[in-house]
Coordinates of C-alpha atoms in Angstrom, one line a residue:
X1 CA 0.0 0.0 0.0
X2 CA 1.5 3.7 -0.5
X3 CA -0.1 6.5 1.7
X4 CA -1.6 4.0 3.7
X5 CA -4.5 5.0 6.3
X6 CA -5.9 3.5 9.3
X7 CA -9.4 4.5 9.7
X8 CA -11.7 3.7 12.4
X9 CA -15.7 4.9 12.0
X10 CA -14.0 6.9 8.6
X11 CA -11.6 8.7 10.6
X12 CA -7.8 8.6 9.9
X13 CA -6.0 8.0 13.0
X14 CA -2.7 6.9 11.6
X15 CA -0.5 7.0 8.6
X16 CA 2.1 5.2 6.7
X17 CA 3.5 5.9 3.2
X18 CA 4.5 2.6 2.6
X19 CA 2.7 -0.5 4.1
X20 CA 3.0 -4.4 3.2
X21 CA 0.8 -6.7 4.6
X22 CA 0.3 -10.6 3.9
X23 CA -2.9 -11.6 1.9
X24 CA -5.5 -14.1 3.2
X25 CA -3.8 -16.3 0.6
X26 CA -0.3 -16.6 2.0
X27 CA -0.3 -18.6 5.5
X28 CA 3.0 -18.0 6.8
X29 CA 5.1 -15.3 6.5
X30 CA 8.6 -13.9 8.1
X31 CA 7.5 -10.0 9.3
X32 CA 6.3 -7.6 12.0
X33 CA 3.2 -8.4 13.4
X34 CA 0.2 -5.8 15.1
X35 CA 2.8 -3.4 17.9
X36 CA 0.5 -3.0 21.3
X37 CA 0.6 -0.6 23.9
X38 CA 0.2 -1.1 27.8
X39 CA 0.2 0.8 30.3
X40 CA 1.5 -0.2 34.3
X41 CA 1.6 1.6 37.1
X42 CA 4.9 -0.8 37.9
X43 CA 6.6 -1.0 34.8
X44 CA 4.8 2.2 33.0
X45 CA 3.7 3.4 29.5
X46 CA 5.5 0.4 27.6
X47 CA 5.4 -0.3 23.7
X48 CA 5.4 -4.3 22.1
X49 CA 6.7 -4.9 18.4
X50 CA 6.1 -8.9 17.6
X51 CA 8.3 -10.2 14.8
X52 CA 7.5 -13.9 13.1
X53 CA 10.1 -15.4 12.4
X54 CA 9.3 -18.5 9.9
X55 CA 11.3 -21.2 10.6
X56 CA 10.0 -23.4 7.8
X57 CA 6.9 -25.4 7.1
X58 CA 6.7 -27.5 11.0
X59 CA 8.0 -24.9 13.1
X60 CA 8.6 -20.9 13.8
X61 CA 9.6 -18.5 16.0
X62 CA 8.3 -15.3 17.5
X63 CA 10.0 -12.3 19.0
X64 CA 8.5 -9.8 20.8
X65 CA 10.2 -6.8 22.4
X66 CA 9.0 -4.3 24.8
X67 CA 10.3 -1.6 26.0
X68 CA 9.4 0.9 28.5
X69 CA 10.7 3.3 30.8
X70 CA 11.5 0.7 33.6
X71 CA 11.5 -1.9 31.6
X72 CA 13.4 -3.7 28.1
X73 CA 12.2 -7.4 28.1
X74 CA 12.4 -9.8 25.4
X75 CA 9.5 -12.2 25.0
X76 CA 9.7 -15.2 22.5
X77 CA 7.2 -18.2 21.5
X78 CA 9.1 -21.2 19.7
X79 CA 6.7 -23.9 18.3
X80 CA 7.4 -26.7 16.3
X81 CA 5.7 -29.9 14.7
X82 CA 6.7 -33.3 13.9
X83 CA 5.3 -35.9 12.6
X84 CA 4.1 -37.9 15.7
X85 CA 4.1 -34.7 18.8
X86 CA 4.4 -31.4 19.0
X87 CA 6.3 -28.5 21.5
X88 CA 5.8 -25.0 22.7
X89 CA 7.4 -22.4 24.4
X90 CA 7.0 -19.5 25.5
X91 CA 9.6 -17.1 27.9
X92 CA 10.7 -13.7 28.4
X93 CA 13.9 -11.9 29.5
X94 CA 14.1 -8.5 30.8
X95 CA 16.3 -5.8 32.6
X96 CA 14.0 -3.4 34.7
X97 CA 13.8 -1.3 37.7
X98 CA 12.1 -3.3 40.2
X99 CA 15.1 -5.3 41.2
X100 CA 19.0 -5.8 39.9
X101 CA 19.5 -7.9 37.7
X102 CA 17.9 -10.0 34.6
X103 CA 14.6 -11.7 35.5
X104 CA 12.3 -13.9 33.6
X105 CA 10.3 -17.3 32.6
X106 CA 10.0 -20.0 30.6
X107 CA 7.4 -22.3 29.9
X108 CA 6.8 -25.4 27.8
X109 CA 5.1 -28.0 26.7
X110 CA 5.1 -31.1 24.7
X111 CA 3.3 -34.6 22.9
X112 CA 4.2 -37.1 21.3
X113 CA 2.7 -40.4 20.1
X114 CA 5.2 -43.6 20.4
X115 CA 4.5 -46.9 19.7
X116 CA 2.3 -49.6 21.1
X117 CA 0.1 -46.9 22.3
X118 CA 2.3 -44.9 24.7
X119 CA 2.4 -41.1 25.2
X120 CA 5.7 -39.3 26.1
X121 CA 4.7 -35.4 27.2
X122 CA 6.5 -32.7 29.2
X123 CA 5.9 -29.8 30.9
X124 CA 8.2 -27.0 32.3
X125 CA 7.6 -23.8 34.1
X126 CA 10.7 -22.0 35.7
X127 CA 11.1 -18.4 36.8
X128 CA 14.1 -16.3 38.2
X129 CA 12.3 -14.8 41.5
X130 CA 8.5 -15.1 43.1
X131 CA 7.1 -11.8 42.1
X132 CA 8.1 -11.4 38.3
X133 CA 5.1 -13.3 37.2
X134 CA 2.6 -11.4 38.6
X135 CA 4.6 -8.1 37.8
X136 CA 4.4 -8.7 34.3
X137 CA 1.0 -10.7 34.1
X138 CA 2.4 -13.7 32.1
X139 CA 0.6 -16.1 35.0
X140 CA -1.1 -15.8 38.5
X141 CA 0.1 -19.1 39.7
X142 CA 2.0 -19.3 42.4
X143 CA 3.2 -23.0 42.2
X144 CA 4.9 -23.8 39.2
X145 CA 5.1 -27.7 38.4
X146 CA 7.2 -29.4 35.7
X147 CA 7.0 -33.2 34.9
X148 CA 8.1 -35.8 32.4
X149 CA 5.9 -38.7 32.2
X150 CA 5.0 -41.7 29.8
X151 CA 2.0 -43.1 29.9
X152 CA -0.3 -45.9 28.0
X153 CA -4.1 -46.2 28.7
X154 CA -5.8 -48.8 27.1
X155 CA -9.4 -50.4 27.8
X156 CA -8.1 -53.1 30.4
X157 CA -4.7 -51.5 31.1
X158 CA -3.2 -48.6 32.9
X159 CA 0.5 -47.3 33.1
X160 CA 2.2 -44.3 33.9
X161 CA 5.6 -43.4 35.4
X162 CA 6.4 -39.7 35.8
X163 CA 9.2 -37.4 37.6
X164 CA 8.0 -33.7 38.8
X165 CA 8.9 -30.8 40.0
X166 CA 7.7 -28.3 42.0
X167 CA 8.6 -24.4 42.7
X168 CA 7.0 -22.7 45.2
X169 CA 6.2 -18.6 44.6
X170 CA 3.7 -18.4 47.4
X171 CA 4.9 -15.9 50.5
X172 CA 6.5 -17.5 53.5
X173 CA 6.8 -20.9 51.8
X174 CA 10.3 -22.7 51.9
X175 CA 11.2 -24.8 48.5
X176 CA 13.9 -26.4 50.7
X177 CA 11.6 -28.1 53.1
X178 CA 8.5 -28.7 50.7
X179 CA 8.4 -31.6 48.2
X180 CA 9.8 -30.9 45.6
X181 CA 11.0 -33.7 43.3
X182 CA 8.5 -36.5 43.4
X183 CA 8.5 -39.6 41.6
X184 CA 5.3 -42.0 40.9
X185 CA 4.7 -45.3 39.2
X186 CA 1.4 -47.0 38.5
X187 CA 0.0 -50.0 36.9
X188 CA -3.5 -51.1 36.7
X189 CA -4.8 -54.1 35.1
X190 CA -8.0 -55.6 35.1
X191 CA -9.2 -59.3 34.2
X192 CA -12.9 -60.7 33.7
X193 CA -12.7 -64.9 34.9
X194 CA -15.3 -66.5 33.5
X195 CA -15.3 -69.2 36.3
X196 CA -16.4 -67.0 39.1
X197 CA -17.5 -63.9 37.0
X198 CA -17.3 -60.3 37.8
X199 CA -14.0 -58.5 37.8
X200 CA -10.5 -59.1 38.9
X201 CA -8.3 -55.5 39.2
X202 CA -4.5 -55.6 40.6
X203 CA -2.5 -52.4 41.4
X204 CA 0.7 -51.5 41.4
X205 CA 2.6 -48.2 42.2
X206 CA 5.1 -46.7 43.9
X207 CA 5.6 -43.1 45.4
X208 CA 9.0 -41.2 46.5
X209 CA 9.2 -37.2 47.4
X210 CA 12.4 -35.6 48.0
X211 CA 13.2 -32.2 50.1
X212 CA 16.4 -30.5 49.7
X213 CA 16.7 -29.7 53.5
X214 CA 18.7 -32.3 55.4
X215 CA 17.1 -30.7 58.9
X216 CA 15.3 -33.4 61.0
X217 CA 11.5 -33.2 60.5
X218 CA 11.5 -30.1 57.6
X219 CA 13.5 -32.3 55.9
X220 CA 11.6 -35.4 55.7
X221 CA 11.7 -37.8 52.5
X222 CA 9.3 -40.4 51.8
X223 CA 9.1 -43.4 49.6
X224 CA 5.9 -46.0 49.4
X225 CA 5.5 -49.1 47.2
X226 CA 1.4 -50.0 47.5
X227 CA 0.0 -53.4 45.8
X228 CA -3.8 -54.5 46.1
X229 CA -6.0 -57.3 44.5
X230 CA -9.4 -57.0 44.3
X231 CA -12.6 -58.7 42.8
X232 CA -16.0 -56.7 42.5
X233 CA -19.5 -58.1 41.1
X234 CA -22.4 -56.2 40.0
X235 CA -26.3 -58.1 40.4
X236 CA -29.7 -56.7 39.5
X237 CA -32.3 -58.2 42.4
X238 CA -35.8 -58.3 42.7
X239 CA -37.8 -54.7 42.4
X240 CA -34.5 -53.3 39.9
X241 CA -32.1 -53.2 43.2
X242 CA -28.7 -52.8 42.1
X243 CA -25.9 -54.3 44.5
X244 CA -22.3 -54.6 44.0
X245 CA -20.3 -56.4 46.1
X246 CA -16.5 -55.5 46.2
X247 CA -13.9 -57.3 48.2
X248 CA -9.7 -56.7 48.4
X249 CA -6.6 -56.6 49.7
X250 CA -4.0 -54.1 49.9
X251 CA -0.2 -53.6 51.5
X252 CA 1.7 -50.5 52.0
X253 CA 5.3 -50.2 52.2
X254 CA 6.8 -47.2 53.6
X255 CA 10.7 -45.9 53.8
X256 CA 10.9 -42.7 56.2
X257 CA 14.6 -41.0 56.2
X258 CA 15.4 -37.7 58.1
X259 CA 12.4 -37.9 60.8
X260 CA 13.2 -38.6 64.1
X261 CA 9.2 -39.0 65.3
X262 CA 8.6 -41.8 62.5
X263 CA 9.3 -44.9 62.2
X264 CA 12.0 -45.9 59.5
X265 CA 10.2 -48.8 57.6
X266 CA 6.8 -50.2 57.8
X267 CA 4.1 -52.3 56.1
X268 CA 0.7 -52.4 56.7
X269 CA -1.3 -54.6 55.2
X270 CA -5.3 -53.7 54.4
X271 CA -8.3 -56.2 54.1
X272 CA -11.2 -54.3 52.7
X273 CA -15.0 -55.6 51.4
X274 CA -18.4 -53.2 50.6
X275 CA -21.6 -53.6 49.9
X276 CA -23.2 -50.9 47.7
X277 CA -26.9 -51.0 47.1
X278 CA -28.9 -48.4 44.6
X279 CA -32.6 -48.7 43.7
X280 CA -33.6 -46.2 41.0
X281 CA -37.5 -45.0 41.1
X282 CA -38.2 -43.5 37.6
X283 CA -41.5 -41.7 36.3
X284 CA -42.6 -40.0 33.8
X285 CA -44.7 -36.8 34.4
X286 CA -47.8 -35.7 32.2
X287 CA -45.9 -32.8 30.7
X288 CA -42.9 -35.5 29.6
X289 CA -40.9 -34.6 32.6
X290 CA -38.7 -38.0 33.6
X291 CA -38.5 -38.1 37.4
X292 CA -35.3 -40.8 38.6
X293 CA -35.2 -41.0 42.2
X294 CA -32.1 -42.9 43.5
X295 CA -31.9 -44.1 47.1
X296 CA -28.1 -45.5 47.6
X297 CA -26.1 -47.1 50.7
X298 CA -23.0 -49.2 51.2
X299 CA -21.8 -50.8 54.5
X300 CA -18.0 -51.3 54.5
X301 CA -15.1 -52.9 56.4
X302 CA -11.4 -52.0 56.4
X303 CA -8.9 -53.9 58.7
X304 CA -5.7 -52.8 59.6
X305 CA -3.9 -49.9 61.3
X306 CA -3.1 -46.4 60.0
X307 CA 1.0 -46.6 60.6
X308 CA 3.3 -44.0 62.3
X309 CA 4.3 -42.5 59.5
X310 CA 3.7 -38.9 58.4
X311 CA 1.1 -37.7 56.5
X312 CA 2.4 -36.0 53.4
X313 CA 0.3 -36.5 50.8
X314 CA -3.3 -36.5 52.1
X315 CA -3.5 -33.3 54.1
X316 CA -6.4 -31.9 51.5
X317 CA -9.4 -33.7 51.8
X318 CA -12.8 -33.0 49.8
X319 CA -15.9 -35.1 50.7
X320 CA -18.5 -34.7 47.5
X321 CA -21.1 -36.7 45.8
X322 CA -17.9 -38.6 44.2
X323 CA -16.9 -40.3 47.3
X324 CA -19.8 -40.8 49.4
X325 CA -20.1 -44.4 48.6
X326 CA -16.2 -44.8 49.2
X327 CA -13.8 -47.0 51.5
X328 CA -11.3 -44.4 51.7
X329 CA -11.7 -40.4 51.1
X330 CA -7.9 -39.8 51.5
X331 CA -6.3 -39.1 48.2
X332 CA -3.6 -41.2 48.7
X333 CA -2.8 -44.1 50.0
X334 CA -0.6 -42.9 53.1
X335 CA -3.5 -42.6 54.8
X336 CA -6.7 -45.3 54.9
X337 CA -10.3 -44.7 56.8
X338 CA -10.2 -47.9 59.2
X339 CA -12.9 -50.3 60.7
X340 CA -16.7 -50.4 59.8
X341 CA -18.5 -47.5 58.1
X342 CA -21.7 -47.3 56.7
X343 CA -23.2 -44.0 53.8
X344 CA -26.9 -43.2 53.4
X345 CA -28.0 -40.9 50.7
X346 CA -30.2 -40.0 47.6
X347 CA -30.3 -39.1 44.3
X348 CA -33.0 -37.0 42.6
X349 CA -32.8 -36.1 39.2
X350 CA -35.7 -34.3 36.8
X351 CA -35.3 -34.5 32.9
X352 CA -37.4 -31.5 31.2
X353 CA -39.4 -32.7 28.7
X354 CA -38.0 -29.7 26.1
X355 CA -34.2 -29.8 27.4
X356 CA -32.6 -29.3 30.6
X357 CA -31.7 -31.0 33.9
X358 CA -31.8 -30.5 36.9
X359 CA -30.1 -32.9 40.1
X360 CA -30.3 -32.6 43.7
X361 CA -28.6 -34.8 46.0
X362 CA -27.3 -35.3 50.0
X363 CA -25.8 -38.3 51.7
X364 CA -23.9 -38.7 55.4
X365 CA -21.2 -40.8 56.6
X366 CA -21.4 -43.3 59.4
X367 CA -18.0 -44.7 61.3
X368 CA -17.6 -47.3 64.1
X369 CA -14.3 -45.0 64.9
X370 CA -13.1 -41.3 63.9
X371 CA -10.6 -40.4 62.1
X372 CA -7.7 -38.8 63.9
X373 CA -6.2 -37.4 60.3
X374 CA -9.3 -35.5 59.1
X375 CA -9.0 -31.7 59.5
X376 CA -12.0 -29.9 61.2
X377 CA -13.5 -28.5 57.6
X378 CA -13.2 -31.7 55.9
X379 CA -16.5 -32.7 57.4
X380 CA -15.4 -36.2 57.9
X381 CA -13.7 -35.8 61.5
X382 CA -16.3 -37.1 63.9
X383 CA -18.0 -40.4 63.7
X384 CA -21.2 -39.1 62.0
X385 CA -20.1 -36.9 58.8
X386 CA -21.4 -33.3 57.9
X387 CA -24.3 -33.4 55.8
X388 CA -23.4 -33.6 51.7
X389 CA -25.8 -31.3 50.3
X390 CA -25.1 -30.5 46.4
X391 CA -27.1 -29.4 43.7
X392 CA -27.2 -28.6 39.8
X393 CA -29.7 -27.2 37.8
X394 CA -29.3 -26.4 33.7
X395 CA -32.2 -24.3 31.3
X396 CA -33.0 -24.6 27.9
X397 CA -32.5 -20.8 27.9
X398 CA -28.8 -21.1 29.1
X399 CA -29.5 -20.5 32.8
X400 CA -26.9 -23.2 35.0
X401 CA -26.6 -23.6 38.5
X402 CA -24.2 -25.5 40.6
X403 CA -23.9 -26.2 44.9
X404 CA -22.1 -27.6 47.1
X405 CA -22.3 -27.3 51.1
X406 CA -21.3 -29.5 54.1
X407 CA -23.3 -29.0 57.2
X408 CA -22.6 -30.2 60.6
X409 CA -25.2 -31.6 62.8
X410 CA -24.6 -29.6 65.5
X411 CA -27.3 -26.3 64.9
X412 CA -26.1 -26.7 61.0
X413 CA -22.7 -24.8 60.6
X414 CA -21.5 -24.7 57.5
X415 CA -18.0 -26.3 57.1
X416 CA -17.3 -25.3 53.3
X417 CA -19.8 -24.2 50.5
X418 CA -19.5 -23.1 47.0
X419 CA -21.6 -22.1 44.6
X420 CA -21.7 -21.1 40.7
X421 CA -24.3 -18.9 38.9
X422 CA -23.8 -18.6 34.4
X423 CA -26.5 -17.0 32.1
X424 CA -25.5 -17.8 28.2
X425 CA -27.5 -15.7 26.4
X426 CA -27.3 -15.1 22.4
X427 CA -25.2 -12.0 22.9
X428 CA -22.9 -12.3 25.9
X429 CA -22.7 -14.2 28.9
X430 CA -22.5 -13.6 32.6
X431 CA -21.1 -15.3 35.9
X432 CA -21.3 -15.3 39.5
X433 CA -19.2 -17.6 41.8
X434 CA -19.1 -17.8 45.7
X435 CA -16.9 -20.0 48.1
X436 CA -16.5 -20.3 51.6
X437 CA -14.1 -22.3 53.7
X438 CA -13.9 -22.3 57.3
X439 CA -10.9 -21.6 59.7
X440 CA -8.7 -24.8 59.4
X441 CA -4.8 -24.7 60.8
X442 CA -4.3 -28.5 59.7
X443 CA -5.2 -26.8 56.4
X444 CA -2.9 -23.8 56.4
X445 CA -6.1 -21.5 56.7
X446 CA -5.5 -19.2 60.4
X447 CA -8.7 -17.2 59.2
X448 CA -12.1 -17.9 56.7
X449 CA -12.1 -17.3 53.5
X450 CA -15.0 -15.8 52.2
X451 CA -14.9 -15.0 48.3
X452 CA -17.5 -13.1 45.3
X453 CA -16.2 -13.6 41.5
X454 CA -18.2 -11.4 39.1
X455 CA -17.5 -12.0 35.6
X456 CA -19.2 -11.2 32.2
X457 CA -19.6 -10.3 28.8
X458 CA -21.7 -8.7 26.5
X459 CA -21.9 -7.7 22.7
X460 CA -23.5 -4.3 22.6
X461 CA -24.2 -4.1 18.9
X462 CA -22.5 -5.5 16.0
X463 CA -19.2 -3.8 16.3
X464 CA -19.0 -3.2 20.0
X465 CA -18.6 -5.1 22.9
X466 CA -17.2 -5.2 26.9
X467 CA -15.9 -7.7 29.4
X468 CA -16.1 -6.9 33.2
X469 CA -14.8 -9.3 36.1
X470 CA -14.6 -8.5 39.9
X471 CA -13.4 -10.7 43.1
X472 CA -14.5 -9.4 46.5
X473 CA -13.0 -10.5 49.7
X474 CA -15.9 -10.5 51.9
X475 CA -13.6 -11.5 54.8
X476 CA -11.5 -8.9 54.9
X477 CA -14.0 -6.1 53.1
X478 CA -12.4 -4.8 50.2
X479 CA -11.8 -5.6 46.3
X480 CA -8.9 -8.3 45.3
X481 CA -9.2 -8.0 41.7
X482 CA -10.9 -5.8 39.2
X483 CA -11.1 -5.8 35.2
X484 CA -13.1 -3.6 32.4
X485 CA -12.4 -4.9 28.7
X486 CA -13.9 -2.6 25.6
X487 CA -13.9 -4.3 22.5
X488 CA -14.2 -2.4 18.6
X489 CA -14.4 -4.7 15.3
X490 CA -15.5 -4.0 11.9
X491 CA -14.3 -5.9 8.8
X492 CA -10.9 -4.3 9.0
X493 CA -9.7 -3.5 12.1
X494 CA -9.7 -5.1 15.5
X495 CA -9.7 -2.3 18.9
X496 CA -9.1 -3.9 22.1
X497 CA -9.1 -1.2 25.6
X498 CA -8.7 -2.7 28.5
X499 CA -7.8 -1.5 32.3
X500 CA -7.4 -3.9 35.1
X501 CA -6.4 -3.6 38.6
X502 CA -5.0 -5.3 41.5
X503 CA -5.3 -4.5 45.0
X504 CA -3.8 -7.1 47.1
X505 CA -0.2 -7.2 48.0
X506 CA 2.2 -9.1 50.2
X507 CA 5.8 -8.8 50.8
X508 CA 6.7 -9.7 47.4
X509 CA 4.1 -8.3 45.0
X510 CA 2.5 -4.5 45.5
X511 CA -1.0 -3.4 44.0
X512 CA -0.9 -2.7 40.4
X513 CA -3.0 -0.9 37.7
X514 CA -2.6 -2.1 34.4
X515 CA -3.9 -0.4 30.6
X516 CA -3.9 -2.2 27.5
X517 CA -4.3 -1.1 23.9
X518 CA -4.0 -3.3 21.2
X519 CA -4.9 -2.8 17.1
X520 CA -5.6 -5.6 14.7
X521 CA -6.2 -5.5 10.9
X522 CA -8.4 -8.4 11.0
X523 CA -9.3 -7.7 7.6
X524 CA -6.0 -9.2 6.2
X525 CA -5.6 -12.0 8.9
X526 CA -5.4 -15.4 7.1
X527 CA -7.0 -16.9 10.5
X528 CA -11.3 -17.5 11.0
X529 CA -13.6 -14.3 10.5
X530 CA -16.6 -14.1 12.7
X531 CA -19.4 -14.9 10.3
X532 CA -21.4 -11.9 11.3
X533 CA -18.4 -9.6 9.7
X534 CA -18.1 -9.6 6.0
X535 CA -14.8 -11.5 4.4
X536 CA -14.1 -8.5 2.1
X537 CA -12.2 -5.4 3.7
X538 CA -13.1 -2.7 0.2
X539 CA -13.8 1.1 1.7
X540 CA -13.3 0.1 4.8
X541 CA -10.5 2.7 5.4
X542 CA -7.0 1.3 3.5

């Protein structure tokens, strides 16, 4: 193009005498790509230039500079295919203000297909220092885990064996004495005899974590090997009663180094046998409404002793609709729920007759014993569990609703709830979330946590549209997180505004305020149009 002019609503806002731009008809091309502004109250007014880099037919490179008046980082994207996998990543590099020093990130991924059905992937994310993330919104987490694992799933077959690695970013958290390399193996099989029927599963896996510390205690290292056979059997009895029957054995070996209050080696070995019963009640209403109601109940055994060794890996436990009918809630096998326990619950679920579902369901827990090893919130500490109360409803007019509470039965307290609110509708969509967790010190958690996420979005007309989110902290009174998107696109051009803010800080990360502007030529992008924009960009301002 010469004397090139960027209009937006017919008015020239910018000018170039010379301007080349790929066609929809060429796919790849070395060149600079769309520059973007933003605009940090950290790093300040800064300025992004991409530049694609092609690389070939299977692979390419992207480099992206920006620059700003406390800032010059270098961000790059390398991606390549072959024939059976694929890899990304994606880093940056910069030199700034905030601290001495270079700082940055990388992060990648990868796939590939090998034979006899296994998977090879990897996954790395690394950064220089705990704050630089969140400084330069590349990612909000603050535990970074990379892992190498193979793994082959087939219909009567499991295996895995994977190595990971974690890195801690959270305040007041020590990678020395947390686990940081861990190493797992697992193999399921399963066999169907046709001389006693039913199904025949064996297990095998082994566990190791390793902390850097060599102090007694904070630096604890743990290895377990765990085998179990099992057999399970499925009958339908008079009136449509559905009972399984499920019977097994299990041992656990465990290797404690660097802990003076455990015990060195142990084995425990775990008998186990349930009896789950469900007896479904369906109806059909005059309207076409299909009414299943689902009474459900298991009475269980587990033998054995829970041994003296620490509890590492089952310090989080969540009691849902998933495990109500379970042996063992832990979520690992370093801990097991021990002697005779019985669950009650039921089912109801409504099927409109023009679309739509909605399910409500509760259940409780009944133990011989308590479990020592159950934190407080968990709702599984005493003898009698909280009350499981969950619920989901879905509309034919994009209306979805989703519950979950524990109650104790002692006046009703509420343990832990959640809850999740969405409205699709033809022209945007809108959200509203709510959890609640109760004090817990065996859970890290000295105080509640009581949180509102707002988000939406909305298409205003055919060119125009906005994005809004907001997370309150009801506990402590005030706003976390707060973001306004504005959103222009015709035929040719692409105008994204946005402004975000955060006000939370700690000792590593201060509050933040962050503007975006970005400009697309969407009209020459060889990538999918929205169909309610024409594919031709004539008199549209070039």
């Amino acid at each position: 193009f010469e004397n090139a002019q960027l209009r937006i609503m017919n008015v020239p806002v910018f000018w170039l005498p010379r301007l080349r731009l790929p066609d929809p008809t060429l796919e790849r091309a070395t060149g600079f790509m769309i520059p973007s502004l933003k605009q940090n109250s950290l790093l300040g007014l800064g300025f992004k230039m991409p530049y694609f880099i092609k690389m070939g037919d299977h692979r390419d490179l992207m480099l992206t500079p920006y620059l700003s008046s406390k800032t010059r980082t270098l961000e790059l994207r390398y991606r390549q295919a072959f024939r059976h996998g694929r890899i990304e990543f994606n880093g940056a590099v910069s030199d700034d203000s905030i601290q001495s020093g270079r700082r940055g990130y990388l992060f990648g991924q990868g796939l590939f297909n090998l034979r006899n059905d296994y998977q090879l992937s990897f996954n790395v994310e690394a950064v220089t220092d705990r704050a630089y993330l969140v400084e330069y919104d590349y990612s909000d987490k603050d535990r970074l885990e990379s892992e190498v694992a193979l793994t082959r799933v087939r219909r009567d077959e499991y295996i895995r064996g994977a190595l990971t690695s974690y890195q801690t970013l959270r305040d007041g958290e020590d990678n020395s004495t947390l686990p940081t390399i861990i190493g797992d193996i697992e193999y399921e099989r399963r066999f169907f005899p046709k001389s006693i029927g039913g199904e025949v599963r064996l297990s095998l896996g082994a566990h190791s974590h390793y902390r850097y510390s060599d102090l007694d205690i904070d630096g604890r290292d743990v290895s377990r090997a765990d085998t179990e056979l099992s057999w399970r059997n499925t009958w339908t009895g008079p009136a449509g009663i559905r009972m399984e029957y499920y019977a097994g054995v299990a041992v656990d070996a465990f290797s404690v180094k660097q802990d003076s209050s455990s015990v060195d080696k142990e084995t425990v070995v775990t008998p186990q046998t349930r009896v789950t019963l469900r007896w479904p009640w369906m109806k059909t209403a005059r309207n076409g409404a299909i009414h299943v109601i689902e009474p459900v109940a298991m009475i269980g055994w587990t033998g054995g002793t829970n041994s003296n060794v620490p509890n590492d890996e089952s310090t989080r436990v969540e009691f849902d609709e998933s495990n109500l009918l379970a042996l063992s809630r832990f979520p690992s096998y370093d801990r097991r729920e021990r002697g005779a326990q019985a669950a009650l619950g039921l089912v109801w679920t409504r099927l409109g007759p023009k679309g739509g579902s909605s399910t409500l369901a509760f259940g409780q827990v009944y133990r011989e014993t308590s479990e020592s090893d159950f934190s407080v919130s968990s709702g599984l500490s005493g003898t009698t569990s909280d009350l499981l109360l969950a619920g989901q409803l879905k509309s034919v007019n994009g209306l979805s609703l989703s519950a979950r509470t524990l109650l104790s039965d002692q006046g009703f307290d509420v343990s832990k709830a959640e809850a999740r609110a969405a409205w699709q509708l033809a022209r945007g969509g809108f959200g509203a979330s709510y959890v609640w967790l109760g004090a817990d010190l065996a859970e890290d958690r000295s105080s509640t946590v009581s949180e509102w996420l707002l988000d939406g979005y909305y298409r205003f007309s055919n060119q125009w549209s906005g994005t809004a989110d907001w997370r309150y902290d009801v506990a402590s009174d005030k706003t976390a997180e707060a973001s306004l998107g504005l959103v222009y696109r015709n035929e040719c051009v692409q105008v994204n505004l946005s402004l975000s803010r955060r006000f939370t800080s700690s000792t590593i990360v201060e509050p933040s305020t962050s503007l975006g502007f970005t400009v697309k030529l969407t009209g020459f992008s060889a990538g999918k149009v929205d169909k309610s924009y024409t594919r031709s960009c004539r008199n549209q301002g070039l």
